[in-house]
Tab-separated table of C-alpha atoms in Angstrom:
chain	number	residue	atom	x	y	z
A	1	UNK	CA	-17.828	-0.736	35.295
A	2	UNK	CA	-14.952	-0.541	37.766
A	3	UNK	CA	-13.339	2.295	35.792
A	4	UNK	CA	-16.571	4.285	35.867
A	5	UNK	CA	-16.744	3.835	39.632
A	6	UNK	CA	-13.169	5.095	39.964
A	7	UNK	CA	-14.001	8.112	37.790
A	8	UNK	CA	-17.032	8.843	39.976
A	9	UNK	CA	-14.860	8.826	43.090
A	10	UNK	CA	-12.296	11.060	41.424
A	11	UNK	CA	-15.111	13.467	40.509
A	12	UNK	CA	-16.440	13.461	44.085
A	13	UNK	CA	-12.950	14.137	45.470
A	14	UNK	CA	-12.446	16.881	42.897
A	15	UNK	CA	-15.751	18.531	43.907
A	16	UNK	CA	-14.775	18.327	47.581
A	17	UNK	CA	-11.438	19.982	46.798
A	18	UNK	CA	-13.108	22.788	44.818
A	19	UNK	CA	-15.618	23.411	47.589
A	20	UNK	CA	-12.940	23.473	50.277
A	21	UNK	CA	-10.712	25.800	48.220
A	22	UNK	CA	-13.517	28.200	47.402
A	23	UNK	CA	-15.712	28.173	50.493
A	24	UNK	CA	-13.139	28.056	53.295
A	25	UNK	CA	-12.731	31.482	54.918
A	26	UNK	CA	-9.588	33.222	53.672
A	27	UNK	CA	-6.880	33.168	56.331
A	28	UNK	CA	-4.616	35.720	54.654
A	29	UNK	CA	-5.161	39.437	55.175
A	30	UNK	CA	-3.580	40.408	51.870
A	31	UNK	CA	-5.315	40.906	48.560
A	32	UNK	CA	-2.562	38.847	46.885
A	33	UNK	CA	-2.591	35.176	47.944
A	34	UNK	CA	0.807	33.798	48.918
A	35	UNK	CA	0.639	31.020	46.319
A	36	UNK	CA	0.035	33.560	43.553
A	37	UNK	CA	2.911	35.838	44.547
A	38	UNK	CA	5.270	32.858	44.862
A	39	UNK	CA	4.217	31.503	41.465
A	40	UNK	CA	4.688	34.874	39.735
A	41	UNK	CA	8.140	35.170	41.324
A	42	UNK	CA	9.063	31.637	40.229
A	43	UNK	CA	7.839	32.222	36.674
A	44	UNK	CA	9.802	35.475	36.463
A	45	UNK	CA	12.896	33.541	37.556
A	46	UNK	CA	12.549	31.186	34.583
A	47	UNK	CA	11.883	33.997	32.118
A	48	UNK	CA	8.076	33.992	31.984
A	49	UNK	CA	6.597	37.391	32.722
A	50	UNK	CA	3.061	37.458	34.087
A	51	UNK	CA	1.000	39.144	36.775
A	52	UNK	CA	-0.997	37.928	39.743
A	53	UNK	CA	-4.211	38.948	37.971
A	54	UNK	CA	-3.416	36.883	34.868
A	55	UNK	CA	-2.362	33.938	37.030
A	56	UNK	CA	-5.595	34.056	39.044
A	57	UNK	CA	-7.637	34.248	35.834
A	58	UNK	CA	-5.830	31.193	34.453
A	59	UNK	CA	-6.339	29.374	37.759
A	60	UNK	CA	-10.092	30.017	37.538
A	61	UNK	CA	-10.220	28.483	34.061
A	62	UNK	CA	-8.033	25.510	35.007
A	63	UNK	CA	-9.944	24.825	38.238
A	64	UNK	CA	-13.166	24.034	36.344
A	65	UNK	CA	-11.608	22.082	33.460
A	66	UNK	CA	-11.924	18.784	35.355
A	67	UNK	CA	-15.602	19.558	36.027
A	68	UNK	CA	-16.331	19.624	32.305
A	69	UNK	CA	-14.033	16.723	31.458
A	70	UNK	CA	-15.112	14.296	34.177
A	71	UNK	CA	-18.764	15.343	34.138
A	72	UNK	CA	-19.063	14.826	30.389
A	73	UNK	CA	-17.254	11.495	30.427
A	74	UNK	CA	-19.388	10.191	33.297
A	75	UNK	CA	-22.678	11.194	31.690
A	76	UNK	CA	-21.875	10.368	28.050
A	77	UNK	CA	-20.022	7.112	28.667
A	78	UNK	CA	-22.430	4.174	28.442
A	79	UNK	CA	-22.871	2.161	31.610
A	80	UNK	CA	-21.095	-1.151	31.290
A	81	UNK	CA	-19.254	-0.103	28.135
A	82	UNK	CA	-15.866	-0.011	29.770
A	83	UNK	CA	-14.004	-3.247	29.841
A	84	UNK	CA	-11.520	-5.307	27.914
A	85	UNK	CA	-13.091	-4.170	24.633
A	86	UNK	CA	-12.809	-0.471	25.510
A	87	UNK	CA	-15.544	2.038	24.807
A	88	UNK	CA	-18.604	0.720	23.017
A	89	UNK	CA	-19.637	2.280	19.728
A	90	UNK	CA	-23.114	3.162	21.056
A	91	UNK	CA	-23.609	5.989	23.527
A	92	UNK	CA	-26.544	6.874	25.762
A	93	UNK	CA	-26.622	10.527	24.662
A	94	UNK	CA	-24.731	12.520	22.033
A	95	UNK	CA	-21.446	13.640	23.587
A	96	UNK	CA	-21.708	17.203	22.238
A	97	UNK	CA	-25.114	17.742	23.828
A	98	UNK	CA	-23.898	16.280	27.103
A	99	UNK	CA	-20.832	18.524	26.982
A	100	UNK	CA	-22.939	21.659	26.620
A	101	UNK	CA	-25.246	20.569	29.438
A	102	UNK	CA	-22.321	19.754	31.743
A	103	UNK	CA	-20.658	23.090	30.938
A	104	UNK	CA	-23.946	24.800	31.822
A	105	UNK	CA	-24.081	22.946	35.129
A	106	UNK	CA	-20.469	23.996	35.757
A	107	UNK	CA	-21.452	27.615	35.139
A	108	UNK	CA	-24.361	27.325	37.620
A	109	UNK	CA	-22.117	25.544	40.155
A	110	UNK	CA	-19.605	28.388	39.885
A	111	UNK	CA	-22.359	30.991	40.299
A	112	UNK	CA	-23.560	29.202	43.444
A	113	UNK	CA	-20.024	29.211	44.852
A	114	UNK	CA	-19.622	32.916	44.111
A	115	UNK	CA	-22.994	33.645	45.739
A	116	UNK	CA	-21.936	31.740	48.858
A	117	UNK	CA	-18.651	33.663	48.945
A	118	UNK	CA	-20.618	36.883	49.459
A	119	UNK	CA	-21.096	35.946	53.125
A	120	UNK	CA	-17.774	34.183	53.797
A	121	UNK	CA	-15.158	36.289	55.601
A	122	UNK	CA	-12.162	37.151	53.448
A	123	UNK	CA	-13.728	35.911	50.215
A	124	UNK	CA	-14.413	38.118	47.197
A	125	UNK	CA	-17.162	37.246	44.744
A	126	UNK	CA	-16.921	38.415	41.120
A	127	UNK	CA	-18.828	37.852	37.915
A	128	UNK	CA	-15.498	37.424	36.106
A	129	UNK	CA	-14.762	34.342	38.236
A	130	UNK	CA	-18.096	32.817	37.169
A	131	UNK	CA	-17.340	33.480	33.500
A	132	UNK	CA	-13.800	32.084	33.745
A	133	UNK	CA	-14.972	28.996	35.653
A	134	UNK	CA	-17.682	28.467	33.030
A	135	UNK	CA	-15.061	28.760	30.284
A	136	UNK	CA	-12.958	26.142	32.075
A	137	UNK	CA	-15.927	23.776	32.318
A	138	UNK	CA	-16.637	24.289	28.610
A	139	UNK	CA	-12.998	23.611	27.648
A	140	UNK	CA	-12.936	20.463	29.794
A	141	UNK	CA	-16.211	19.288	28.259
A	142	UNK	CA	-14.858	19.928	24.750
A	143	UNK	CA	-11.775	17.864	25.575
A	144	UNK	CA	-14.064	15.070	26.802
A	145	UNK	CA	-15.928	15.089	23.474
A	146	UNK	CA	-12.616	14.686	21.644
A	147	UNK	CA	-11.548	11.838	23.951
A	148	UNK	CA	-14.908	10.040	23.755
A	149	UNK	CA	-15.162	10.414	19.979
A	150	UNK	CA	-11.620	9.143	19.486
A	151	UNK	CA	-12.199	6.190	21.828
A	152	UNK	CA	-15.509	5.323	20.150
A	153	UNK	CA	-13.948	5.392	16.679
A	154	UNK	CA	-10.999	3.276	17.820
A	155	UNK	CA	-13.382	0.724	19.359
A	156	UNK	CA	-15.428	0.618	16.152
A	157	UNK	CA	-12.244	0.072	14.101
A	158	UNK	CA	-11.133	-2.756	16.393
A	159	UNK	CA	-14.565	-4.371	16.151
A	160	UNK	CA	-14.527	-4.114	12.352
A	161	UNK	CA	-11.007	-5.564	12.150
A	162	UNK	CA	-11.501	-8.333	14.549
């Protein structure tokens, strides 16, 4: 149960970071954020050619990956199933169904952020950001299904062997 509590706190801190990154008024007057320009320059220096647009699109996907991963694990993982024996073979809900629901919540969360950005100085709201964030949540949720399924099968094997 202690591990689940730690995961919950990590999820809360992650959500706070996303909200602060996305809802804080933009301090830069340029359309290209400093971090993006610096990253593109660095990548070019090591032989990877990209653009600020591609980098920002990737950042939108990556930013919501933890939403899908942590959200799915926290909902699909049985309460009290984490301990010395690992993950129990029985789950509260099917992981795939939970993953789709969590990805949907991630999509709605992203849409709410983009709607709020409409009135925040220096922020730009786009439908593409919502779609990319939703894709990130879905990828994170899919990864969680793989992790949970693998852990459940390993626990079942250990129980059968031992």
